[in-house]
Amino acid sequence: MENVLRIEKILDFCDVPQLFVARDAFDTLYLCLLYEDELLCRYTGIRISARRLEDFLSGGIDLRSLFIHPENKHEYFDVVFQTGQYQHERLMEKSLPEDKLPAEGYILSGDMRENVVINLPVKDRGLLAELVRKFGWACM
């Protein structure tokens, strides 16, 4: 399905993914931010280039700026987790209401990441490699 997103990296998690990077069937990157988690998890999504995503991941730009000024002007997506998939649909809004925007000053930096050491039997290393890839963790 063309409107299905697959999570590539979870950037913030509390009970459910709060902020994540995903790709569609055409390998386009999306940055998705949770705005509702009552009945269904609903996210606001924007398309994002690898360069701009790296700027955010390195702490060079804040999250609010990304959502107020997406690279594709006035292009926002509603992303819903249902039937075990993240599905997206283009919104017709030219700007986002305040309740769908992140707070000012949210910067993601490498200092916020935890370091965890895991000792695994050799037979489980393939599983760990898949988790590392999916969650964007770094192996030391």
mmCIF file of C-alpha atoms in Angstrom:
data_model
loop_
_atom_site.group_PDB
_atom_site.id
_atom_site.type_symbol
_atom_site.label_atom_id
_atom_site.label_comp_id
_atom_site.label_asym_id
_atom_site.label_seq_id
_atom_site.Cartn_x
_atom_site.Cartn_y
_atom_site.Cartn_z
ATOM 1 C CA MET A 1 0.000 0.000 0.000
ATOM 2 C CA GLU A 2 1.279 3.418 -0.920
ATOM 3 C CA ASN A 3 0.018 5.172 2.197
ATOM 4 C CA VAL A 4 1.771 2.891 4.714
ATOM 5 C CA LEU A 5 4.809 4.120 6.642
ATOM 6 C CA ARG A 6 7.369 1.889 8.299
ATOM 7 C CA ILE A 7 9.284 3.176 11.297
ATOM 8 C CA GLU A 8 12.970 3.569 10.685
ATOM 9 C CA LYS A 9 14.026 5.184 13.963
ATOM 10 C CA ILE A 10 12.169 6.056 17.177
ATOM 11 C CA LEU A 11 13.536 9.304 18.579
ATOM 12 C CA ASP A 12 11.312 9.677 21.650
ATOM 13 C CA PHE A 13 9.275 6.971 23.381
ATOM 14 C CA CYS A 14 6.921 7.007 26.385
ATOM 15 C CA ASP A 15 4.390 4.129 26.339
ATOM 16 C CA VAL A 16 4.095 4.632 22.551
ATOM 17 C CA PRO A 17 6.409 6.285 20.020
ATOM 18 C CA GLN A 18 6.187 10.053 20.561
ATOM 19 C CA LEU A 19 8.524 11.101 17.748
ATOM 20 C CA PHE A 20 9.843 8.892 14.976
ATOM 21 C CA VAL A 21 11.381 8.814 11.519
ATOM 22 C CA ALA A 22 9.586 6.655 8.938
ATOM 23 C CA ARG A 23 9.768 5.791 5.248
ATOM 24 C CA ASP A 24 7.037 5.188 2.705
ATOM 25 C CA ALA A 25 7.000 2.684 -0.178
ATOM 26 C CA PHE A 26 9.075 5.120 -2.270
ATOM 27 C CA ASP A 27 11.749 5.485 0.453
ATOM 28 C CA THR A 28 10.699 9.070 1.252
ATOM 29 C CA LEU A 29 11.584 10.133 4.802
ATOM 30 C CA TYR A 30 8.916 11.437 7.197
ATOM 31 C CA LEU A 31 9.223 12.914 10.676
ATOM 32 C CA CYS A 32 6.137 12.118 12.775
ATOM 33 C CA LEU A 33 5.090 13.712 16.074
ATOM 34 C CA LEU A 34 2.348 12.317 18.339
ATOM 35 C CA TYR A 35 -0.537 14.687 19.051
ATOM 36 C CA GLU A 36 -3.235 12.279 20.263
ATOM 37 C CA ASP A 37 -3.146 8.874 21.936
ATOM 38 C CA GLU A 38 -6.649 8.349 23.302
ATOM 39 C CA LEU A 39 -8.502 5.906 21.013
ATOM 40 C CA LEU A 40 -5.867 5.759 18.280
ATOM 41 C CA CYS A 41 -2.329 7.086 18.125
ATOM 42 C CA ARG A 42 -2.402 10.055 15.754
ATOM 43 C CA TYR A 43 0.651 11.904 14.518
ATOM 44 C CA THR A 44 1.419 14.956 12.455
ATOM 45 C CA GLY A 45 3.944 14.097 9.784
ATOM 46 C CA ILE A 46 6.166 16.084 7.463
ATOM 47 C CA ARG A 47 8.412 14.955 4.639
ATOM 48 C CA ILE A 48 12.019 15.634 5.477
ATOM 49 C CA SER A 49 15.304 15.363 3.602
ATOM 50 C CA ALA A 50 18.207 13.367 4.999
ATOM 51 C CA ARG A 51 20.244 16.592 5.293
ATOM 52 C CA ARG A 52 17.593 18.412 7.325
ATOM 53 C CA LEU A 53 16.972 15.348 9.475
ATOM 54 C CA GLU A 54 20.690 15.182 10.250
ATOM 55 C CA ASP A 55 20.584 18.884 11.227
ATOM 56 C CA PHE A 56 17.837 18.035 13.728
ATOM 57 C CA LEU A 57 19.548 14.892 15.026
ATOM 58 C CA SER A 58 22.774 16.818 15.630
ATOM 59 C CA GLY A 59 20.972 19.577 17.550
ATOM 60 C CA GLY A 60 21.321 22.211 14.811
ATOM 61 C CA ILE A 61 17.595 22.946 14.449
ATOM 62 C CA ASP A 62 14.668 22.631 16.829
ATOM 63 C CA LEU A 63 11.611 20.449 16.271
ATOM 64 C CA ARG A 64 9.125 23.316 16.209
ATOM 65 C CA SER A 65 10.994 25.024 13.358
ATOM 66 C CA LEU A 66 10.832 21.816 11.325
ATOM 67 C CA PHE A 67 7.050 21.632 11.707
ATOM 68 C CA ILE A 68 6.351 25.339 11.218
ATOM 69 C CA HIS A 69 8.578 25.517 8.123
ATOM 70 C CA PRO A 70 8.537 22.098 6.410
ATOM 71 C CA GLU A 71 10.693 21.740 3.314
ATOM 72 C CA ASN A 72 7.589 21.169 1.185
ATOM 73 C CA LYS A 73 5.724 24.339 2.079
ATOM 74 C CA HIS A 74 2.274 23.774 3.600
ATOM 75 C CA GLU A 75 2.552 19.989 3.250
ATOM 76 C CA TYR A 76 1.437 18.102 6.349
ATOM 77 C CA PHE A 77 0.263 14.543 6.865
ATOM 78 C CA ASP A 78 -2.078 12.894 9.333
ATOM 79 C CA VAL A 79 -0.500 9.607 10.410
ATOM 80 C CA VAL A 80 -2.669 7.068 12.236
ATOM 81 C CA PHE A 81 -1.670 3.764 13.793
ATOM 82 C CA GLN A 82 -4.462 1.301 13.050
ATOM 83 C CA THR A 83 -4.683 -2.345 12.062
ATOM 84 C CA GLY A 84 -1.039 -2.743 13.044
ATOM 85 C CA GLN A 85 0.250 -0.158 10.537
ATOM 86 C CA TYR A 86 1.090 3.518 10.353
ATOM 87 C CA GLN A 87 -1.012 4.985 7.552
ATOM 88 C CA HIS A 88 -0.640 8.522 6.282
ATOM 89 C CA GLU A 89 -2.890 10.886 4.413
ATOM 90 C CA ARG A 90 -2.197 14.424 3.257
ATOM 91 C CA LEU A 91 -3.838 17.207 5.259
ATOM 92 C CA MET A 92 -5.375 20.169 3.495
ATOM 93 C CA GLU A 93 -4.240 22.570 6.233
ATOM 94 C CA LYS A 94 -1.814 25.346 5.214
ATOM 95 C CA SER A 95 -0.509 25.619 8.786
ATOM 96 C CA LEU A 96 -0.771 23.555 11.936
ATOM 97 C CA PRO A 97 -2.895 24.524 14.936
ATOM 98 C CA GLU A 98 -0.973 25.024 18.177
ATOM 99 C CA ASP A 99 -2.164 21.697 19.641
ATOM 100 C CA LYS A 100 -0.366 19.825 16.845
ATOM 101 C CA LEU A 101 2.903 21.757 17.198
ATOM 102 C CA PRO A 102 5.773 20.830 19.508
ATOM 103 C CA ALA A 103 6.898 23.170 22.273
ATOM 104 C CA GLU A 104 9.617 25.687 21.482
ATOM 105 C CA GLY A 105 13.209 24.709 22.062
ATOM 106 C CA TYR A 106 12.945 20.919 21.668
ATOM 107 C CA ILE A 107 16.425 20.024 20.470
ATOM 108 C CA LEU A 108 17.572 16.446 20.061
ATOM 109 C CA SER A 109 21.215 16.013 20.859
ATOM 110 C CA GLY A 110 23.535 13.078 21.327
ATOM 111 C CA ASP A 111 23.868 14.005 25.018
ATOM 112 C CA MET A 112 20.246 12.941 25.597
ATOM 113 C CA ARG A 113 20.902 9.367 24.544
ATOM 114 C CA GLU A 114 21.492 6.640 27.108
ATOM 115 C CA ASN A 115 24.391 4.233 26.947
ATOM 116 C CA VAL A 116 23.404 0.646 27.653
ATOM 117 C CA VAL A 117 25.624 -2.422 27.619
ATOM 118 C CA ILE A 118 23.940 -5.705 26.719
ATOM 119 C CA ASN A 119 25.652 -9.082 26.860
ATOM 120 C CA LEU A 120 23.927 -11.585 24.560
ATOM 121 C CA PRO A 121 24.565 -15.142 23.530
ATOM 122 C CA VAL A 122 25.863 -15.410 19.964
ATOM 123 C CA LYS A 123 22.597 -17.014 18.789
ATOM 124 C CA ASP A 124 20.654 -13.807 19.684
ATOM 125 C CA ARG A 125 22.952 -11.262 18.008
ATOM 126 C CA GLY A 126 20.855 -11.190 14.821
ATOM 127 C CA LEU A 127 17.859 -10.095 16.894
ATOM 128 C CA LEU A 128 19.930 -7.392 18.564
ATOM 129 C CA ALA A 129 21.157 -6.126 15.183
ATOM 130 C CA GLU A 130 17.536 -5.789 14.032
ATOM 131 C CA LEU A 131 16.562 -3.904 17.220
ATOM 132 C CA VAL A 132 19.560 -1.597 16.870
ATOM 133 C CA ARG A 133 18.581 -0.790 13.276
ATOM 134 C CA LYS A 134 14.906 -0.276 14.068
ATOM 135 C CA PHE A 135 15.414 1.936 17.141
ATOM 136 C CA GLY A 136 18.433 3.824 15.839
ATOM 137 C CA TRP A 137 20.737 2.750 18.638
ATOM 138 C CA ALA A 138 24.479 2.747 18.194
ATOM 139 C CA CYS A 139 26.601 -0.315 18.972
ATOM 140 C CA MET A 140 29.811 0.228 20.876
#
